[in-house]
Amino acid sequence: MECTPNRESLLALIQPDMHLTKDFIKRIYGYEISYPGFAEQAIDALARAGCSKARKYYEDWVAEYEAAYNAEMKEVAHWYRLELEKRWEKRRKEGEEQRTQRERKQSSRKWMDGLF
């Protein structure tokens, strides 16, 4: 399919004899993200061109895409939470080590002060 640099040229591609593809639906969805209401405009144009199932195809594709996206984001969120927990534990341990070192220095100073 040819490159469609703007919404108007995508709408201009809608013809009665066109073959509606998933790629075309993806392009509609992409413009919908940036320009809310575009999908409705494109679906109406497709319906006028004779594609009575355009809305169903679009809604099915969006539902499938968003379900896959949400599942992937759930995995990413789980991984990220584990990474943050690791970092937190590392910082907590480093803080404990620094506190222990300070306490040792302070007790050795007290001991040294007691000698003089």
mmCIF file of N, CA and C in Angstrom:
data_model
loop_
_atom_site.group_PDB
_atom_site.id
_atom_site.type_symbol
_atom_site.label_atom_id
_atom_site.label_comp_id
_atom_site.label_asym_id
_atom_site.label_seq_id
_atom_site.Cartn_x
_atom_site.Cartn_y
_atom_site.Cartn_z
ATOM 1 N N MET A 1 0.854 -1.181 0.000
ATOM 2 C CA MET A 1 0.000 0.000 0.000
ATOM 3 C C MET A 1 0.893 1.236 0.000
ATOM 4 N N GLU A 2 0.490 2.240 -0.676
ATOM 5 C CA GLU A 2 1.296 3.452 -0.791
ATOM 6 C C GLU A 2 1.336 4.214 0.529
ATOM 7 N N CYS A 3 2.323 5.051 0.677
ATOM 8 C CA CYS A 3 2.493 5.867 1.869
ATOM 9 C C CYS A 3 1.389 6.923 1.925
ATOM 10 N N THR A 4 0.785 7.085 3.095
ATOM 11 C CA THR A 4 -0.239 8.119 3.260
ATOM 12 C C THR A 4 0.273 9.122 4.294
ATOM 13 N N PRO A 5 0.813 10.244 3.821
ATOM 14 C CA PRO A 5 1.429 11.196 4.731
ATOM 15 C C PRO A 5 0.448 12.007 5.578
ATOM 16 N N ASN A 6 -0.838 11.977 5.251
ATOM 17 C CA ASN A 6 -1.789 12.722 6.077
ATOM 18 C C ASN A 6 -3.157 12.049 6.052
ATOM 19 N N ARG A 7 -4.010 12.543 6.923
ATOM 20 C CA ARG A 7 -5.349 11.949 7.065
ATOM 21 C C ARG A 7 -6.173 12.087 5.789
ATOM 22 N N GLU A 8 -6.069 13.237 5.173
ATOM 23 C CA GLU A 8 -6.889 13.487 3.986
ATOM 24 C C GLU A 8 -6.556 12.504 2.857
ATOM 25 N N SER A 9 -5.258 12.224 2.683
ATOM 26 C CA SER A 9 -4.894 11.292 1.613
ATOM 27 C C SER A 9 -5.320 9.869 1.957
ATOM 28 N N LEU A 10 -5.353 9.537 3.245
ATOM 29 C CA LEU A 10 -5.851 8.215 3.639
ATOM 30 C C LEU A 10 -7.340 8.110 3.331
ATOM 31 N N LEU A 11 -8.073 9.156 3.654
ATOM 32 C CA LEU A 11 -9.513 9.154 3.350
ATOM 33 C C LEU A 11 -9.752 9.110 1.845
ATOM 34 N N ALA A 12 -8.874 9.742 1.073
ATOM 35 C CA ALA A 12 -9.022 9.761 -0.385
ATOM 36 C C ALA A 12 -8.823 8.372 -0.991
ATOM 37 N N LEU A 13 -8.118 7.504 -0.274
ATOM 38 C CA LEU A 13 -7.898 6.142 -0.772
ATOM 39 C C LEU A 13 -9.151 5.277 -0.676
ATOM 40 N N ILE A 14 -10.118 5.709 0.105
ATOM 41 C CA ILE A 14 -11.338 4.917 0.290
ATOM 42 C C ILE A 14 -12.179 5.005 -0.976
ATOM 43 N N GLN A 15 -12.329 3.863 -1.617
ATOM 44 C CA GLN A 15 -13.073 3.748 -2.876
ATOM 45 C C GLN A 15 -14.015 2.545 -2.778
ATOM 46 N N PRO A 16 -15.084 2.560 -3.543
ATOM 47 C CA PRO A 16 -16.031 1.435 -3.502
ATOM 48 C C PRO A 16 -15.407 0.080 -3.843
ATOM 49 N N ASP A 17 -14.400 0.049 -4.688
ATOM 50 C CA ASP A 17 -13.831 -1.231 -5.105
ATOM 51 C C ASP A 17 -12.567 -1.610 -4.320
ATOM 52 N N MET A 18 -12.255 -0.876 -3.265
ATOM 53 C CA MET A 18 -11.012 -1.145 -2.528
ATOM 54 C C MET A 18 -11.140 -2.407 -1.681
ATOM 55 N N HIS A 19 -9.999 -2.985 -1.360
ATOM 56 C CA HIS A 19 -9.933 -4.148 -0.480
ATOM 57 C C HIS A 19 -9.455 -3.655 0.883
ATOM 58 N N LEU A 20 -10.313 -3.764 1.895
ATOM 59 C CA LEU A 20 -9.970 -3.298 3.239
ATOM 60 C C LEU A 20 -9.010 -4.288 3.892
ATOM 61 N N THR A 21 -7.848 -3.803 4.300
ATOM 62 C CA THR A 21 -6.817 -4.663 4.897
ATOM 63 C C THR A 21 -6.561 -4.255 6.346
ATOM 64 N N LYS A 22 -5.867 -5.145 7.061
ATOM 65 C CA LYS A 22 -5.480 -4.820 8.437
ATOM 66 C C LYS A 22 -4.530 -3.634 8.461
ATOM 67 N N ASP A 23 -3.688 -3.536 7.449
ATOM 68 C CA ASP A 23 -2.765 -2.409 7.372
ATOM 69 C C ASP A 23 -3.536 -1.092 7.286
ATOM 70 N N PHE A 24 -4.593 -1.087 6.503
ATOM 71 C CA PHE A 24 -5.405 0.122 6.374
ATOM 72 C C PHE A 24 -6.074 0.445 7.706
ATOM 73 N N ILE A 25 -6.566 -0.577 8.383
ATOM 74 C CA ILE A 25 -7.192 -0.380 9.699
ATOM 75 C C ILE A 25 -6.165 0.155 10.699
ATOM 76 N N LYS A 26 -4.922 -0.363 10.644
ATOM 77 C CA LYS A 26 -3.864 0.143 11.531
ATOM 78 C C LYS A 26 -3.613 1.625 11.302
ATOM 79 N N ARG A 27 -3.638 2.027 10.039
ATOM 80 C CA ARG A 27 -3.422 3.444 9.725
ATOM 81 C C ARG A 27 -4.555 4.304 10.284
ATOM 82 N N ILE A 28 -5.763 3.801 10.178
ATOM 83 C CA ILE A 28 -6.903 4.523 10.757
ATOM 84 C C ILE A 28 -6.690 4.664 12.267
ATOM 85 N N TYR A 29 -6.312 3.581 12.898
ATOM 86 C CA TYR A 29 -6.086 3.588 14.347
ATOM 87 C C TYR A 29 -4.974 4.572 14.716
ATOM 88 N N GLY A 30 -3.916 4.574 13.943
ATOM 89 C CA GLY A 30 -2.808 5.490 14.203
ATOM 90 C C GLY A 30 -3.245 6.944 14.172
ATOM 91 N N TYR A 31 -4.052 7.288 13.198
ATOM 92 C CA TYR A 31 -4.549 8.664 13.136
ATOM 93 C C TYR A 31 -5.553 8.935 14.257
ATOM 94 N N GLU A 32 -6.295 7.925 14.649
ATOM 95 C CA GLU A 32 -7.263 8.093 15.741
ATOM 96 C C GLU A 32 -6.556 8.477 17.037
ATOM 97 N N ILE A 33 -5.375 7.926 17.249
ATOM 98 C CA ILE A 33 -4.626 8.242 18.469
ATOM 99 C C ILE A 33 -4.284 9.732 18.512
ATOM 100 N N SER A 34 -3.823 10.268 17.403
ATOM 101 C CA SER A 34 -3.428 11.681 17.355
ATOM 102 C C SER A 34 -4.608 12.624 17.125
ATOM 103 N N TYR A 35 -5.607 12.133 16.429
ATOM 104 C CA TYR A 35 -6.757 12.965 16.073
ATOM 105 C C TYR A 35 -8.044 12.234 16.451
ATOM 106 N N PRO A 36 -8.444 12.310 17.712
ATOM 107 C CA PRO A 36 -9.670 11.619 18.138
ATOM 108 C C PRO A 36 -10.857 11.996 17.243
ATOM 109 N N GLY A 37 -11.593 10.990 16.853
ATOM 110 C CA GLY A 37 -12.733 11.184 15.964
ATOM 111 C C GLY A 37 -12.427 10.798 14.529
ATOM 112 N N PHE A 38 -11.141 10.628 14.217
ATOM 113 C CA PHE A 38 -10.779 10.270 12.849
ATOM 114 C C PHE A 38 -11.315 8.889 12.478
ATOM 115 N N ALA A 39 -11.259 7.945 13.396
ATOM 116 C CA ALA A 39 -11.734 6.583 13.089
ATOM 117 C C ALA A 39 -13.204 6.615 12.680
ATOM 118 N N GLU A 40 -13.980 7.397 13.396
ATOM 119 C CA GLU A 40 -15.404 7.502 13.062
ATOM 120 C C GLU A 40 -15.580 8.073 11.659
ATOM 121 N N GLN A 41 -14.798 9.073 11.344
ATOM 122 C CA GLN A 41 -14.847 9.694 10.010
ATOM 123 C C GLN A 41 -14.473 8.663 8.936
ATOM 124 N N ALA A 42 -13.423 7.899 9.168
ATOM 125 C CA ALA A 42 -12.979 6.902 8.190
ATOM 126 C C ALA A 42 -13.987 5.764 8.065
ATOM 127 N N ILE A 43 -14.531 5.317 9.179
ATOM 128 C CA ILE A 43 -15.515 4.226 9.145
ATOM 129 C C ILE A 43 -16.769 4.665 8.399
ATOM 130 N N ASP A 44 -17.179 5.904 8.617
ATOM 131 C CA ASP A 44 -18.334 6.428 7.868
ATOM 132 C C ASP A 44 -18.040 6.448 6.368
ATOM 133 N N ALA A 45 -16.845 6.876 6.005
ATOM 134 C CA ALA A 45 -16.464 6.910 4.582
ATOM 135 C C ALA A 45 -16.434 5.497 4.004
ATOM 136 N N LEU A 46 -15.929 4.540 4.781
ATOM 137 C CA LEU A 46 -15.903 3.141 4.325
ATOM 138 C C LEU A 46 -17.325 2.600 4.145
ATOM 139 N N ALA A 47 -18.202 2.954 5.077
ATOM 140 C CA ALA A 47 -19.598 2.501 4.972
ATOM 141 C C ALA A 47 -20.259 3.096 3.724
ATOM 142 N N ARG A 48 -19.991 4.364 3.464
ATOM 143 C CA ARG A 48 -20.559 4.993 2.260
ATOM 144 C C ARG A 48 -20.005 4.349 0.985
ATOM 145 N N ALA A 49 -18.767 3.825 1.085
ATOM 146 C CA ALA A 49 -18.151 3.181 -0.083
ATOM 147 C C ALA A 49 -18.614 1.735 -0.232
ATOM 148 N N GLY A 50 -19.449 1.271 0.699
ATOM 149 C CA GLY A 50 -20.015 -0.066 0.566
ATOM 150 C C GLY A 50 -19.456 -1.105 1.520
ATOM 151 N N CYS A 51 -18.574 -0.727 2.402
ATOM 152 C CA CYS A 51 -18.021 -1.697 3.365
ATOM 153 C C CYS A 51 -18.839 -1.614 4.653
ATOM 154 N N SER A 52 -19.920 -2.375 4.685
ATOM 155 C CA SER A 52 -20.846 -2.311 5.822
ATOM 156 C C SER A 52 -20.250 -2.924 7.097
ATOM 157 N N LYS A 53 -19.218 -3.728 6.950
ATOM 158 C CA LYS A 53 -18.613 -4.376 8.113
ATOM 159 C C LYS A 53 -17.362 -3.634 8.615
ATOM 160 N N ALA A 54 -17.099 -2.460 8.098
ATOM 161 C CA ALA A 54 -15.892 -1.717 8.459
ATOM 162 C C ALA A 54 -15.808 -1.482 9.969
ATOM 163 N N ARG A 55 -16.904 -1.078 10.591
ATOM 164 C CA ARG A 55 -16.901 -0.818 12.036
ATOM 165 C C ARG A 55 -16.552 -2.087 12.811
ATOM 166 N N LYS A 56 -17.142 -3.189 12.429
ATOM 167 C CA LYS A 56 -16.877 -4.465 13.107
ATOM 168 C C LYS A 56 -15.412 -4.858 12.939
ATOM 169 N N TYR A 57 -14.903 -4.752 11.722
ATOM 170 C CA TYR A 57 -13.497 -5.077 11.480
ATOM 171 C C TYR A 57 -12.584 -4.191 12.318
ATOM 172 N N TYR A 58 -12.889 -2.888 12.343
ATOM 173 C CA TYR A 58 -12.067 -1.938 13.094
ATOM 174 C C TYR A 58 -12.120 -2.254 14.594
ATOM 175 N N GLU A 59 -13.315 -2.429 15.125
ATOM 176 C CA GLU A 59 -13.467 -2.700 16.559
ATOM 177 C C GLU A 59 -12.792 -4.010 16.956
ATOM 178 N N ASP A 60 -12.917 -5.035 16.108
ATOM 179 C CA ASP A 60 -12.263 -6.314 16.395
ATOM 180 C C ASP A 60 -10.742 -6.167 16.395
ATOM 181 N N TRP A 61 -10.204 -5.459 15.406
ATOM 182 C CA TRP A 61 -8.757 -5.273 15.327
ATOM 183 C C TRP A 61 -8.250 -4.478 16.526
ATOM 184 N N VAL A 62 -8.957 -3.406 16.888
ATOM 185 C CA VAL A 62 -8.545 -2.578 18.029
ATOM 186 C C VAL A 62 -8.582 -3.402 19.309
ATOM 187 N N ALA A 63 -9.636 -4.184 19.504
ATOM 188 C CA ALA A 63 -9.743 -5.003 20.709
ATOM 189 C C ALA A 63 -8.585 -6.005 20.783
ATOM 190 N N GLU A 64 -8.270 -6.641 19.664
ATOM 191 C CA GLU A 64 -7.166 -7.602 19.618
ATOM 192 C C GLU A 64 -5.827 -6.909 19.896
ATOM 193 N N TYR A 65 -5.613 -5.779 19.247
ATOM 194 C CA TYR A 65 -4.360 -5.027 19.428
ATOM 195 C C TYR A 65 -4.210 -4.557 20.875
ATOM 196 N N GLU A 66 -5.259 -3.971 21.430
ATOM 197 C CA GLU A 66 -5.169 -3.433 22.787
ATOM 198 C C GLU A 66 -5.033 -4.536 23.823
ATOM 199 N N ALA A 67 -5.635 -5.694 23.593
ATOM 200 C CA ALA A 67 -5.468 -6.825 24.516
ATOM 201 C C ALA A 67 -4.012 -7.288 24.507
ATOM 202 N N ALA A 68 -3.421 -7.395 23.332
ATOM 203 C CA ALA A 68 -2.010 -7.796 23.231
ATOM 204 C C ALA A 68 -1.107 -6.738 23.866
ATOM 205 N N TYR A 69 -1.396 -5.477 23.608
ATOM 206 C CA TYR A 69 -0.615 -4.379 24.177
ATOM 207 C C TYR A 69 -0.695 -4.397 25.704
ATOM 208 N N ASN A 70 -1.904 -4.539 26.236
ATOM 209 C CA ASN A 70 -2.080 -4.564 27.699
ATOM 210 C C ASN A 70 -1.378 -5.752 28.330
ATOM 211 N N ALA A 71 -1.416 -6.910 27.682
ATOM 212 C CA ALA A 71 -0.718 -8.084 28.196
ATOM 213 C C ALA A 71 0.786 -7.837 28.223
ATOM 214 N N GLU A 72 1.303 -7.228 27.178
ATOM 215 C CA GLU A 72 2.735 -6.925 27.122
ATOM 216 C C GLU A 72 3.113 -5.902 28.190
ATOM 217 N N MET A 73 2.287 -4.886 28.366
ATOM 218 C CA MET A 73 2.572 -3.861 29.376
ATOM 219 C C MET A 73 2.503 -4.449 30.784
ATOM 220 N N LYS A 74 1.640 -5.437 30.986
ATOM 221 C CA LYS A 74 1.554 -6.090 32.293
ATOM 222 C C LYS A 74 2.867 -6.813 32.593
ATOM 223 N N GLU A 75 3.425 -7.490 31.579
ATOM 224 C CA GLU A 75 4.715 -8.159 31.754
ATOM 225 C C GLU A 75 5.826 -7.148 32.023
ATOM 226 N N VAL A 76 5.803 -6.046 31.297
ATOM 227 C CA VAL A 76 6.815 -4.999 31.482
ATOM 228 C C VAL A 76 6.704 -4.410 32.881
ATOM 229 N N ALA A 77 5.488 -4.155 33.329
ATOM 230 C CA ALA A 77 5.281 -3.589 34.661
ATOM 231 C C ALA A 77 5.785 -4.548 35.741
ATOM 232 N N HIS A 78 5.555 -5.829 35.553
ATOM 233 C CA HIS A 78 6.035 -6.824 36.520
ATOM 234 C C HIS A 78 7.563 -6.820 36.563
ATOM 235 N N TRP A 79 8.193 -6.842 35.387
ATOM 236 C CA TRP A 79 9.650 -6.811 35.315
ATOM 237 C C TRP A 79 10.190 -5.544 35.972
ATOM 238 N N TYR A 80 9.572 -4.404 35.681
ATOM 239 C CA TYR A 80 10.042 -3.125 36.215
ATOM 240 C C TYR A 80 9.907 -3.089 37.734
ATOM 241 N N ARG A 81 8.804 -3.616 38.255
ATOM 242 C CA ARG A 81 8.624 -3.670 39.706
ATOM 243 C C ARG A 81 9.735 -4.491 40.354
ATOM 244 N N LEU A 82 10.070 -5.625 39.738
ATOM 245 C CA LEU A 82 11.149 -6.450 40.279
ATOM 246 C C LEU A 82 12.492 -5.715 40.236
ATOM 247 N N GLU A 83 12.746 -4.994 39.153
ATOM 248 C CA GLU A 83 13.979 -4.202 39.043
ATOM 249 C C GLU A 83 14.048 -3.136 40.126
ATOM 250 N N LEU A 84 12.935 -2.458 40.354
ATOM 251 C CA LEU A 84 12.912 -1.424 41.391
ATOM 252 C C LEU A 84 13.125 -2.027 42.780
ATOM 253 N N GLU A 85 12.548 -3.193 43.010
ATOM 254 C CA GLU A 85 12.750 -3.860 44.295
ATOM 255 C C GLU A 85 14.216 -4.247 44.486
ATOM 256 N N LYS A 86 14.860 -4.718 43.417
ATOM 257 C CA LYS A 86 16.289 -5.050 43.498
ATOM 258 C C LYS A 86 17.109 -3.808 43.831
ATOM 259 N N ARG A 87 16.812 -2.708 43.140
ATOM 260 C CA ARG A 87 17.549 -1.465 43.379
ATOM 261 C C ARG A 87 17.335 -0.970 44.805
ATOM 262 N N TRP A 88 16.087 -1.062 45.281
ATOM 263 C CA TRP A 88 15.772 -0.623 46.633
ATOM 264 C C TRP A 88 16.548 -1.466 47.650
ATOM 265 N N GLU A 89 16.554 -2.762 47.442
ATOM 266 C CA GLU A 89 17.277 -3.654 48.359
ATOM 267 C C GLU A 89 18.776 -3.339 48.341
ATOM 268 N N LYS A 90 19.329 -3.084 47.169
ATOM 269 C CA LYS A 90 20.747 -2.743 47.050
ATOM 270 C C LYS A 90 21.041 -1.452 47.804
ATOM 271 N N ARG A 91 20.199 -0.447 47.620
ATOM 272 C CA ARG A 91 20.409 0.839 48.312
ATOM 273 C C ARG A 91 20.248 0.667 49.819
ATOM 274 N N ARG A 92 19.310 -0.157 50.234
ATOM 275 C CA ARG A 92 19.101 -0.401 51.663
ATOM 276 C C ARG A 92 20.344 -1.044 52.264
ATOM 277 N N LYS A 93 20.904 -2.049 51.558
ATOM 278 C CA LYS A 93 22.114 -2.719 52.039
ATOM 279 C C LYS A 93 23.294 -1.762 52.079
ATOM 280 N N GLU A 94 23.421 -0.925 51.038
ATOM 281 C CA GLU A 94 24.509 0.061 51.014
ATOM 282 C C GLU A 94 24.362 1.034 52.176
ATOM 283 N N GLY A 95 23.138 1.434 52.474
ATOM 284 C CA GLY A 95 22.887 2.335 53.601
ATOM 285 C C GLY A 95 23.257 1.691 54.916
ATOM 286 N N GLU A 96 22.932 0.413 55.075
ATOM 287 C CA GLU A 96 23.292 -0.309 56.300
ATOM 288 C C GLU A 96 24.806 -0.410 56.446
ATOM 289 N N GLU A 97 25.497 -0.686 55.328
ATOM 290 C CA GLU A 97 26.957 -0.780 55.370
ATOM 291 C C GLU A 97 27.572 0.559 55.748
ATOM 292 N N GLN A 98 27.056 1.637 55.198
ATOM 293 C CA GLN A 98 27.582 2.959 55.522
ATOM 294 C C GLN A 98 27.325 3.294 56.989
ATOM 295 N N ARG A 99 26.140 2.935 57.496
ATOM 296 C CA ARG A 99 25.816 3.176 58.894
ATOM 297 C C ARG A 99 26.755 2.383 59.800
ATOM 298 N N THR A 100 27.013 1.132 59.437
ATOM 299 C CA THR A 100 27.916 0.293 60.226
ATOM 300 C C THR A 100 29.319 0.883 60.234
ATOM 301 N N GLN A 101 29.784 1.345 59.085
ATOM 302 C CA GLN A 101 31.118 1.948 59.015
ATOM 303 C C GLN A 101 31.189 3.210 59.868
ATOM 304 N N ARG A 102 30.158 4.048 59.838
ATOM 305 C CA ARG A 102 30.134 5.262 60.663
ATOM 306 C C ARG A 102 30.175 4.907 62.146
ATOM 307 N N GLU A 103 29.388 3.884 62.507
ATOM 308 C CA GLU A 103 29.357 3.478 63.915
ATOM 309 C C GLU A 103 30.717 2.962 64.371
ATOM 310 N N ARG A 104 31.402 2.214 63.497
ATOM 311 C CA ARG A 104 32.740 1.724 63.835
ATOM 312 C C ARG A 104 33.707 2.885 64.020
ATOM 313 N N LYS A 105 33.650 3.861 63.115
ATOM 314 C CA LYS A 105 34.532 5.027 63.225
ATOM 315 C C LYS A 105 34.257 5.785 64.509
ATOM 316 N N GLN A 106 32.967 5.965 64.824
ATOM 317 C CA GLN A 106 32.612 6.694 66.036
ATOM 318 C C GLN A 106 33.076 5.955 67.287
ATOM 319 N N SER A 107 32.916 4.644 67.305
ATOM 320 C CA SER A 107 33.335 3.887 68.499
ATOM 321 C C SER A 107 34.856 3.860 68.612
ATOM 322 N N SER A 108 35.571 3.817 67.465
ATOM 323 C CA SER A 108 37.030 3.835 67.540
ATOM 324 C C SER A 108 37.515 5.209 67.978
ATOM 325 N N ARG A 109 36.825 6.277 67.583
ATOM 326 C CA ARG A 109 37.190 7.615 68.043
ATOM 327 C C ARG A 109 36.979 7.726 69.549
ATOM 328 N N LYS A 110 35.858 7.189 70.042
ATOM 329 C CA LYS A 110 35.593 7.236 71.478
ATOM 330 C C LYS A 110 36.675 6.477 72.236
ATOM 331 N N TRP A 111 37.058 5.354 71.690
ATOM 332 C CA TRP A 111 38.094 4.545 72.330
ATOM 333 C C TRP A 111 39.420 5.298 72.347
ATOM 334 N N MET A 112 39.736 5.951 71.166
ATOM 335 C CA MET A 112 40.981 6.732 71.056
ATOM 336 C C MET A 112 40.933 7.935 72.000
ATOM 337 N N ASP A 113 39.770 8.581 72.102
ATOM 338 C CA ASP A 113 39.637 9.723 72.995
ATOM 339 C C ASP A 113 39.842 9.296 74.440
ATOM 340 N N GLY A 114 39.436 8.092 74.768
ATOM 341 C CA GLY A 114 39.613 7.583 76.137
ATOM 342 C C GLY A 114 41.074 7.343 76.485
ATOM 343 N N LEU A 115 41.903 7.102 75.476
ATOM 344 C CA LEU A 115 43.327 6.861 75.717
ATOM 345 C C LEU A 115 44.086 8.147 75.988
ATOM 346 N N PHE A 116 43.630 9.243 75.453
ATOM 347 C CA PHE A 116 44.386 10.493 75.590
ATOM 348 C C PHE A 116 43.737 11.450 76.520
#
